[in-house]
């Protein structure tokens, strides 16, 4: 502990009062300073990559003032904080976001323009921080953004993967994965905190503390150090700057100099390799659980470091641990961070010597849990022998949690053995498994789903018994939302300018209820024309992006039909491409004169398949094979184009979403917990073609059924259809059969490659009900076309939709969590 010299107060007394410097000369100086001093370049030899780094570091200097002010202020007033624990934060780029939040965009644009750079090109130099798979990870990023913007004292906690979401290359139509080396160039948006490092133990054995019931010493020599990296989250329209604290495994001390000196080089670095790999890569699974031992170790490193850090911060207040729930709320983003529950128990029992009941009361008042899926293949279960080997203390604590829980169930429902078996945290399989969703539920005071239908479904399915035992009030809904900063103001400047004009100022960016004002302009011809022009410009921008990334030339005058998301059977990209094939067939049957009357369409796909998900990868191959044939067919020309954009990312989404006319959200009813891109598309004036599933339903309720194209069977009908299809061959309608025929005729190359996909419908029980929904899907496409022919009505739908979308701001979601789950209040940061 070093002492602060008393003089320091005088030297820095004005520090926290300093305003962000905005004048062009000062900004230019700071960019040149970073260019020359931080990166050893000169203005004469700088390229746009240098210009990005120098500008980004200069912006970050300005951000730091607010960041320090925020943390000092929250410490000073002992603010209750919320900790959002997530194995994934799909952040994307930060530079433009920070420029907008600090209201410095025009200033930097000018300074860069003066030296011959265009801000858009500079922005394009930044690599995405892709520390997440899809919806769940992006939701975490939107939520920390909303906490920052709404003045909530909130932190994200996650892992700093050296390799984020893999890069997807398309070779010969197939997905090929390459590592995402996002840290190869300097990252202006992270701050290493070598002083914030915690030891994390694995394996070893337990020694009971004499005369104690629940207190153990855990002895092991396998100890890794987790070191913090802090990522700032600039709040728009506020001084509040949030923080995402990411842990990385530290390895320097693990170098074995004795082995090195003896010439054993592999042995010398072996310990480092073993440690390093813990935070090396993000598991690329969306909605599936691989059950790998390394993943369990990753999860524990994350949970242990995070809980130690939260406790250390709490202890600085000098308050007794019984008051932890008054100063800290912890949200578990799905079950991935569930080990935080036994880890906090371990700290309170073994390190702090609390009794079981004291500790358990603190734990259950601190944690809350969000479930994001009902797909059985995504449910985390860990074999008891594996958990016992790696985390013996936690396995013991989980057994005790389960014992006390089952005792309480037995008290309420005496003699119901089947209930006990069903509800046990330990599944009596061979080997036994720890059901992480049950552990998360038992250790939390609130459990929520992510859209109304999903929250209902989980109450009737996986948590049905828990509702009976623990009561209905514990199980609530928190419909997802997305950040208007990134998903409107950032990615769609022209539309945003129109909204600002309609509202009168920019306050809608932090209060989306104000977009209602757009309804006043829906009959204003000039406004409508500019609304359409904004969409048209976005479509041209996307056409340019597609040309540069794929070499495919498309017309910006066509209808843009977009499905971009992880490739998964339940999302039914396969149904989409079957319908494209059918459409191609129909166009081929027409005379040129008939074809000329058709609406030109570009069908756009993008998305990654989990590396081990063979069926999903075959779907990518089919899309690319179909695209190749159709795009080369001179007879078809611009009437139908099919594009698969490789390497979908947050940044690609920022190009794609503002340019869509219709987007598809076509999961089998009951399978998509919420979906969040559906919200983003509509917030950008796009129209949804979708099933009655996830948040589509609430979007339809808000914007009105005239503004959305629904089709397909309903969630409550799925069970019967599936049951029927287990015992009966599906009967494809003529359209679907035509698609099968074309594939089997080798229209798109060797049809045999795709037979397994056809068989998943015809012989695999058609689990996702393609044959059931196909006829209404084709009908819905027709309805979309008819509506699109009437451009006047289409523009009305587009404006009305955006006007009615306020509910889907993540600010609304976060406010609900704050009030109903976390019990925290906004804190306005001032000097
Ligand atoms: C994921 O992105 C989602 C659920 C998961 O369950 C895992 C991952 Cl990686 C374990 C998605 C849902 O599929 C989607 O419906 C939802 O909108 C999103 O989480 C955010 O809640």
Short mmCIF file of N, CA, C and O in Angstrom, two decimals, residues 59 143 148 169 195 199 294 421 426 445 585 629 654 660 671 718 783 805:
data_model
loop_
_atom_site.label_atom_id
_atom_site.label_comp_id
_atom_site.label_asym_id
_atom_site.label_seq_id
_atom_site.Cartn_x
_atom_site.Cartn_y
_atom_site.Cartn_z
N UNK A 59 -9.72 10.19 -28.86
CA UNK A 59 -11.10 10.14 -28.35
C UNK A 59 -11.11 9.47 -26.98
O UNK A 59 -11.80 9.90 -26.05
N UNK A 143 -27.39 -4.06 -23.33
CA UNK A 143 -27.80 -3.79 -21.95
C UNK A 143 -26.79 -2.92 -21.21
O UNK A 143 -27.17 -2.01 -20.47
N UNK A 148 -25.51 2.50 -19.10
CA UNK A 148 -24.69 3.71 -19.13
C UNK A 148 -25.56 4.92 -19.49
O UNK A 148 -25.51 5.95 -18.82
N UNK A 169 -14.95 -17.95 -43.82
CA UNK A 169 -14.64 -17.83 -45.25
C UNK A 169 -15.54 -18.80 -45.98
O UNK A 169 -15.91 -19.85 -45.43
N UNK A 195 -3.00 -4.56 -11.59
CA UNK A 195 -3.23 -4.49 -10.15
C UNK A 195 -4.50 -5.22 -9.74
O UNK A 195 -4.70 -5.52 -8.57
N UNK A 199 -6.25 -14.98 -7.82
CA UNK A 199 -5.90 -16.39 -8.03
C UNK A 199 -7.16 -17.25 -8.13
O UNK A 199 -8.13 -17.02 -7.41
N UNK A 294 -12.84 -28.06 -20.95
CA UNK A 294 -12.19 -26.75 -20.97
C UNK A 294 -13.20 -25.62 -20.77
O UNK A 294 -12.91 -24.61 -20.15
N UNK A 421 -37.56 -36.40 -7.93
CA UNK A 421 -36.68 -36.85 -9.01
C UNK A 421 -36.64 -35.81 -10.14
O UNK A 421 -35.58 -35.47 -10.65
N UNK A 426 -29.53 -32.54 -9.26
CA UNK A 426 -28.73 -33.66 -9.78
C UNK A 426 -29.65 -34.62 -10.54
O UNK A 426 -30.60 -35.16 -9.98
N UNK A 445 -33.44 -15.07 -6.82
CA UNK A 445 -34.75 -14.63 -6.33
C UNK A 445 -35.72 -14.34 -7.47
O UNK A 445 -36.92 -14.24 -7.25
N UNK A 585 -38.06 -21.68 -60.11
CA UNK A 585 -38.80 -22.57 -60.99
C UNK A 585 -39.97 -21.83 -61.65
O UNK A 585 -40.18 -21.91 -62.87
N UNK A 629 -26.13 -20.74 -59.45
CA UNK A 629 -26.90 -21.06 -60.66
C UNK A 629 -27.85 -19.91 -61.02
O UNK A 629 -27.91 -19.46 -62.17
N UNK A 654 -24.84 -3.67 -39.32
CA UNK A 654 -25.08 -2.23 -39.37
C UNK A 654 -25.24 -1.73 -40.80
O UNK A 654 -25.86 -0.68 -41.03
N UNK A 660 -32.95 -3.11 -45.44
CA UNK A 660 -33.89 -4.17 -45.80
C UNK A 660 -35.30 -3.65 -46.05
O UNK A 660 -35.75 -2.71 -45.39
N UNK A 671 -39.93 -21.89 -30.76
CA UNK A 671 -38.51 -22.23 -30.65
C UNK A 671 -37.59 -21.02 -30.48
O UNK A 671 -36.54 -21.15 -29.85
N UNK A 718 -47.71 -27.13 -32.27
CA UNK A 718 -46.47 -27.80 -32.69
C UNK A 718 -46.39 -29.24 -32.17
O UNK A 718 -45.99 -30.15 -32.90
N UNK A 783 -48.42 -12.25 -50.41
CA UNK A 783 -49.01 -11.07 -49.75
C UNK A 783 -47.98 -9.94 -49.65
O UNK A 783 -48.33 -8.76 -49.86
N UNK A 805 -42.59 1.60 -32.16
CA UNK A 805 -41.62 0.60 -31.70
C UNK A 805 -40.93 0.94 -30.38
O UNK A 805 -39.99 0.25 -29.98
#
